[in-house]
Amino acid sequence: EVQLLESGGGLVQPGGSLRLACAASGFAFSTYAMSWVRQAPGKGLEWVSSISGGGHFTNYSGSVKGRFTVSRDNTKNTLYLQINSLRAEDTAVYYCAKGRGGPYYLDYWGQGTLVTVSS
Amino acid sequence: DIQMTQSPSTLSASVGDRVTITCRASQSIRSWLAWYQQKPGKAPKLLIYEASNLESGVPSRFSGSGSGTEFTLTLSSLQPDDFATYYCQQYNSDWTFGQGTKVEIK
């Protein structure tokens, strides 16, 4: 059974940093691309970042490029999102999701971790 | 960037109704479109991929169609469990979601 479990969210001041993690199990982690998607309170879904299975290729949305860094440790079956220079508009539930296909869509999602940016 | 526009934003319907949600892309995305269902406080769930392929385990009352820039998600007979918000997503060039369609009880 595929499981994705996010962690690392919390309350952070504007300008601060956090590192989110997503522990994966139930599939061959290193062979699948992974993505981060966020959802601000009461709003829709917004793609944030993606990374290839081997970790060599990454993509970012324009709203986070230069501030967020996606990475993965295939020895630990874990996906990461380093988020820096946080702004109030980054407040959201952050989901990790597994990619499938080529080009890929998102077939399994974690339960999400809430990041709140406030002073 | 490719923009995705869903309509309507909200839809009021009754159990047993046939429901159709439309998604338009700002440029051709071929058939690289997925549909997701999300219930309050829960993660999105994949329903349809490549515009018309039903994900395993998803009831057959869900169907998708379209290609290029125009797509539809149809629920042939709305069930109580189907009241939720639905999102389309293009994956032809990066990933973009529509703004969502909330299906409410009439």
GROMACS .gro file of C-alpha atoms in nm:
model
  225
    1GLU     CA    1   0.000   0.000   0.000
    2VAL     CA    2   0.137   0.339  -0.101
    3GLN     CA    3   0.176   0.574   0.193
    4LEU     CA    4   0.302   0.931   0.200
    5LEU     CA    5   0.345   1.105   0.533
    6GLU     CA    6   0.438   1.473   0.547
    7SER     CA    7   0.594   1.644   0.844
    8GLY     CA    8   0.774   1.963   0.937
    9GLY     CA    9   0.495   2.216   0.914
   10GLY     CA   10   0.428   2.475   1.181
   11LEU     CA   11   0.408   2.842   1.269
   12VAL     CA   12   0.693   3.054   1.138
   13GLN     CA   13   0.755   3.427   1.123
   14PRO     CA   14   0.777   3.613   0.793
   15GLY     CA   15   1.124   3.576   0.649
   16GLY     CA   16   1.178   3.248   0.831
   17SER     CA   17   1.253   2.900   0.701
   18LEU     CA   18   1.121   2.548   0.733
   19ARG     CA   19   1.208   2.210   0.590
   20LEU     CA   20   0.919   1.985   0.506
   21ALA     CA   21   0.965   1.611   0.470
   22CYS     CA   22   0.756   1.340   0.308
   23ALA     CA   23   0.826   0.981   0.407
   24ALA     CA   24   0.722   0.735   0.138
   25SER     CA   25   0.652   0.365   0.156
   26GLY     CA   26   0.482   0.091  -0.042
   27PHE     CA   27   0.645   0.159  -0.379
   28ALA     CA   28   0.988   0.181  -0.543
   29PHE     CA   29   1.048   0.540  -0.439
   30SER     CA   30   1.358   0.608  -0.649
   31THR     CA   31   1.182   0.522  -0.975
   32TYR     CA   32   0.905   0.780  -0.944
   33ALA     CA   33   0.896   1.155  -0.978
   34MET     CA   34   0.745   1.338  -0.684
   35SER     CA   35   0.574   1.673  -0.644
   36TRP     CA   36   0.471   1.925  -0.383
   37VAL     CA   37   0.130   2.091  -0.413
   38ARG     CA   38  -0.009   2.347  -0.170
   39GLN     CA   39  -0.351   2.475  -0.078
   40ALA     CA   40  -0.405   2.805   0.100
   41PRO     CA   41  -0.695   2.811   0.348
   42GLY     CA   42  -1.024   2.803   0.160
   43LYS     CA   43  -0.848   2.818  -0.179
   44GLY     CA   44  -0.767   2.584  -0.464
   45LEU     CA   45  -0.469   2.364  -0.538
   46GLU     CA   46  -0.139   2.514  -0.652
   47TRP     CA   47   0.152   2.312  -0.788
   48VAL     CA   48   0.476   2.414  -0.616
   49SER     CA   49   0.762   2.191  -0.725
   50SER     CA   50   0.857   1.857  -0.878
   51ILE     CA   51   1.164   1.636  -0.884
   52SER     CA   52   1.260   1.341  -1.101
   53GLY     CA   53   1.310   0.994  -0.959
   54GLY     CA   54   1.686   1.022  -0.953
   55GLY     CA   55   1.673   1.376  -0.822
   56HIS     CA   56   1.860   1.529  -1.116
   57PHE     CA   57   1.574   1.731  -1.260
   58THR     CA   58   1.365   1.982  -1.069
   59ASN     CA   59   1.088   2.230  -1.154
   60TYR     CA   60   0.937   2.516  -0.959
   61SER     CA   61   0.636   2.742  -0.996
   62GLY     CA   62   0.714   3.105  -1.054
   63SER     CA   63   0.578   3.204  -0.714
   64VAL     CA   64   0.838   3.000  -0.524
   65LYS     CA   65   1.137   2.985  -0.758
   66GLY     CA   66   1.449   3.105  -0.583
   67ARG     CA   67   1.299   3.058  -0.236
   68PHE     CA   68   1.205   2.690  -0.228
   69THR     CA   69   1.432   2.392  -0.293
   70VAL     CA   70   1.308   2.040  -0.356
   71SER     CA   71   1.532   1.741  -0.292
   72ARG     CA   72   1.509   1.374  -0.215
   73ASP     CA   73   1.706   1.105  -0.037
   74ASN     CA   74   1.637   0.778  -0.214
   75THR     CA   75   1.825   0.584   0.051
   76LYS     CA   76   1.571   0.705   0.307
   77ASN     CA   77   1.265   0.707   0.076
   78THR     CA   78   1.209   1.068   0.173
   79LEU     CA   79   1.120   1.382  -0.021
   80TYR     CA   80   1.205   1.727   0.111
   81LEU     CA   81   1.103   2.086   0.053
   82GLN     CA   82   1.325   2.358   0.195
   83ILE     CA   83   1.123   2.678   0.214
   84ASN     CA   84   1.304   3.006   0.279
   85SER     CA   85   1.211   3.374   0.296
   86LEU     CA   86   0.859   3.281   0.393
   87ARG     CA   87   0.575   3.523   0.324
   88ALA     CA   88   0.220   3.539   0.454
   89GLU     CA   89   0.097   3.416   0.116
   90ASP     CA   90   0.294   3.091   0.164
   91THR     CA   91   0.050   2.993   0.439
   92ALA     CA   92  -0.105   2.669   0.318
   93VAL     CA   93  -0.137   2.296   0.360
   94TYR     CA   94   0.153   2.140   0.172
   95TYR     CA   95   0.092   1.801   0.012
   96CYS     CA   96   0.346   1.567  -0.134
   97ALA     CA   97   0.228   1.351  -0.420
   98LYS     CA   98   0.365   1.062  -0.626
   99GLY     CA   99   0.393   1.094  -1.001
  100ARG     CA  100   0.284   0.835  -1.253
  101GLY     CA  101   0.309   0.822  -1.631
  102GLY     CA  102   0.512   1.022  -1.873
  103PRO     CA  103   0.437   1.312  -1.866
  104TYR     CA  104   0.317   1.242  -1.518
  105TYR     CA  105   0.007   1.313  -1.315
  106LEU     CA  106  -0.032   1.260  -0.939
  107ASP     CA  107  -0.177   0.928  -0.833
  108TYR     CA  108  -0.120   0.924  -0.456
  109TRP     CA  109  -0.119   1.212  -0.212
  110GLY     CA  110  -0.016   1.251   0.150
  111GLN     CA  111  -0.247   1.399   0.413
  112GLY     CA  112  -0.063   1.731   0.410
  113THR     CA  113   0.123   1.947   0.660
  114LEU     CA  114   0.015   2.299   0.752
  115VAL     CA  115   0.257   2.589   0.724
  116THR     CA  116   0.143   2.913   0.885
  117VAL     CA  117   0.343   3.230   0.828
  118SER     CA  118   0.257   3.495   1.082
  119SER     CA  119   0.421   3.729   1.327
  120ASP     CA  120   0.226   2.933  -1.851
  121ILE     CA  121  -0.084   2.731  -1.929
  122GLN     CA  122  -0.400   2.855  -1.758
  123MET     CA  123  -0.687   2.622  -1.672
  124THR     CA  124  -1.041   2.753  -1.636
  125GLN     CA  125  -1.318   2.541  -1.486
  126SER     CA  126  -1.689   2.606  -1.502
  127PRO     CA  127  -1.905   2.636  -1.314
  128SER     CA  128  -1.737   2.735  -0.988
  129THR     CA  129  -2.030   2.595  -0.791
  130LEU     CA  130  -2.293   2.348  -0.897
  131SER     CA  131  -2.609   2.259  -0.702
  132ALA     CA  132  -2.750   1.918  -0.782
  133SER     CA  133  -2.959   1.635  -0.641
  134VAL     CA  134  -2.883   1.269  -0.593
  135GLY     CA  135  -2.939   1.092  -0.924
  136ASP     CA  136  -2.866   1.399  -1.138
  137ARG     CA  137  -2.628   1.390  -1.432
  138VAL     CA  138  -2.355   1.645  -1.373
  139THR     CA  139  -2.101   1.790  -1.615
  140ILE     CA  140  -1.798   2.005  -1.530
  141THR     CA  141  -1.598   2.180  -1.800
  142CYS     CA  142  -1.228   2.261  -1.805
  143ARG     CA  143  -1.063   2.479  -2.068
  144ALA     CA  144  -0.690   2.517  -2.129
  145SER     CA  145  -0.533   2.837  -2.255
  146GLN     CA  146  -0.345   2.635  -2.519
  147SER     CA  147  -0.350   2.279  -2.641
  148ILE     CA  148  -0.251   2.021  -2.381
  149ARG     CA  149  -0.333   1.725  -2.608
  150SER     CA  150  -0.484   1.469  -2.367
  151TRP     CA  151  -0.257   1.544  -2.071
  152LEU     CA  152  -0.537   1.621  -1.828
  153ALA     CA  153  -0.632   1.471  -1.494
  154TRP     CA  154  -0.934   1.515  -1.269
  155TYR     CA  155  -0.925   1.501  -0.890
  156GLN     CA  156  -1.191   1.491  -0.619
  157GLN     CA  157  -1.132   1.659  -0.285
  158LYS     CA  158  -1.346   1.646   0.026
  159PRO     CA  159  -1.308   1.896   0.313
  160GLY     CA  160  -0.997   1.834   0.521
  161LYS     CA  161  -0.879   1.554   0.294
  162ALA     CA  162  -0.615   1.514   0.027
  163PRO     CA  163  -0.720   1.515  -0.339
  164LYS     CA  164  -0.799   1.180  -0.497
  165LEU     CA  165  -0.720   1.095  -0.858
  166LEU     CA  166  -1.029   1.012  -1.065
  167ILE     CA  167  -0.931   1.039  -1.432
  168TYR     CA  168  -0.597   1.062  -1.613
  169GLU     CA  169  -0.506   1.126  -1.976
  170ALA     CA  170  -0.843   1.296  -2.016
  171SER     CA  171  -1.057   0.983  -2.027
  172ASN     CA  172  -0.889   0.699  -1.840
  173LEU     CA  173  -1.066   0.595  -1.521
  174GLU     CA  174  -0.833   0.537  -1.228
  175SER     CA  175  -0.854   0.191  -1.074
  176GLY     CA  176  -1.119   0.169  -0.805
  177VAL     CA  177  -1.309   0.479  -0.919
  178PRO     CA  178  -1.680   0.411  -0.986
  179SER     CA  179  -1.780   0.389  -1.351
  180ARG     CA  180  -2.034   0.671  -1.307
  181PHE     CA  181  -1.734   0.903  -1.348
  182SER     CA  182  -1.615   0.966  -1.701
  183GLY     CA  183  -1.390   1.214  -1.876
  184SER     CA  184  -1.364   1.334  -2.232
  185GLY     CA  185  -1.197   1.591  -2.452
  186SER     CA  186  -0.863   1.679  -2.604
  187GLY     CA  187  -0.673   1.988  -2.705
  188THR     CA  188  -0.826   2.271  -2.501
  189GLU     CA  189  -1.176   2.151  -2.403
  190PHE     CA  190  -1.245   1.880  -2.148
  191THR     CA  191  -1.539   1.755  -1.945
  192LEU     CA  192  -1.590   1.547  -1.635
  193THR     CA  193  -1.930   1.378  -1.619
  194LEU     CA  194  -2.099   1.207  -1.328
  195SER     CA  195  -2.378   1.001  -1.477
  196SER     CA  196  -2.586   0.970  -1.160
  197LEU     CA  197  -2.478   1.176  -0.861
  198GLN     CA  198  -2.443   0.980  -0.537
  199PRO     CA  199  -2.427   1.115  -0.179
  200ASP     CA  200  -2.054   1.041  -0.165
  201ASP     CA  201  -1.991   1.259  -0.471
  202PHE     CA  202  -2.060   1.594  -0.306
  203ALA     CA  203  -1.710   1.741  -0.310
  204THR     CA  204  -1.484   1.980  -0.497
  205TYR     CA  205  -1.342   1.872  -0.831
  206TYR     CA  206  -1.022   1.998  -0.992
  207CYS     CA  207  -0.880   1.954  -1.337
  208GLN     CA  208  -0.503   1.959  -1.384
  209GLN     CA  209  -0.291   1.986  -1.696
  210TYR     CA  210   0.044   1.810  -1.706
  211ASN     CA  211   0.150   1.891  -2.061
  212SER     CA  212   0.385   2.169  -1.949
  213ASP     CA  213   0.463   2.179  -1.577
  214TRP     CA  214   0.140   2.137  -1.381
  215THR     CA  215  -0.156   2.373  -1.346
  216PHE     CA  216  -0.485   2.321  -1.167
  217GLY     CA  217  -0.821   2.467  -1.246
  218GLN     CA  218  -0.979   2.677  -0.974
  219GLY     CA  219  -1.215   2.399  -0.871
  220THR     CA  220  -1.586   2.320  -0.896
  221LYS     CA  221  -1.779   2.264  -0.577
  222VAL     CA  222  -2.069   2.021  -0.616
  223GLU     CA  223  -2.331   2.101  -0.352
  224ILE     CA  224  -2.655   1.939  -0.246
  225LYS     CA  225  -2.953   2.114  -0.400
   0.00000   0.00000   0.00000
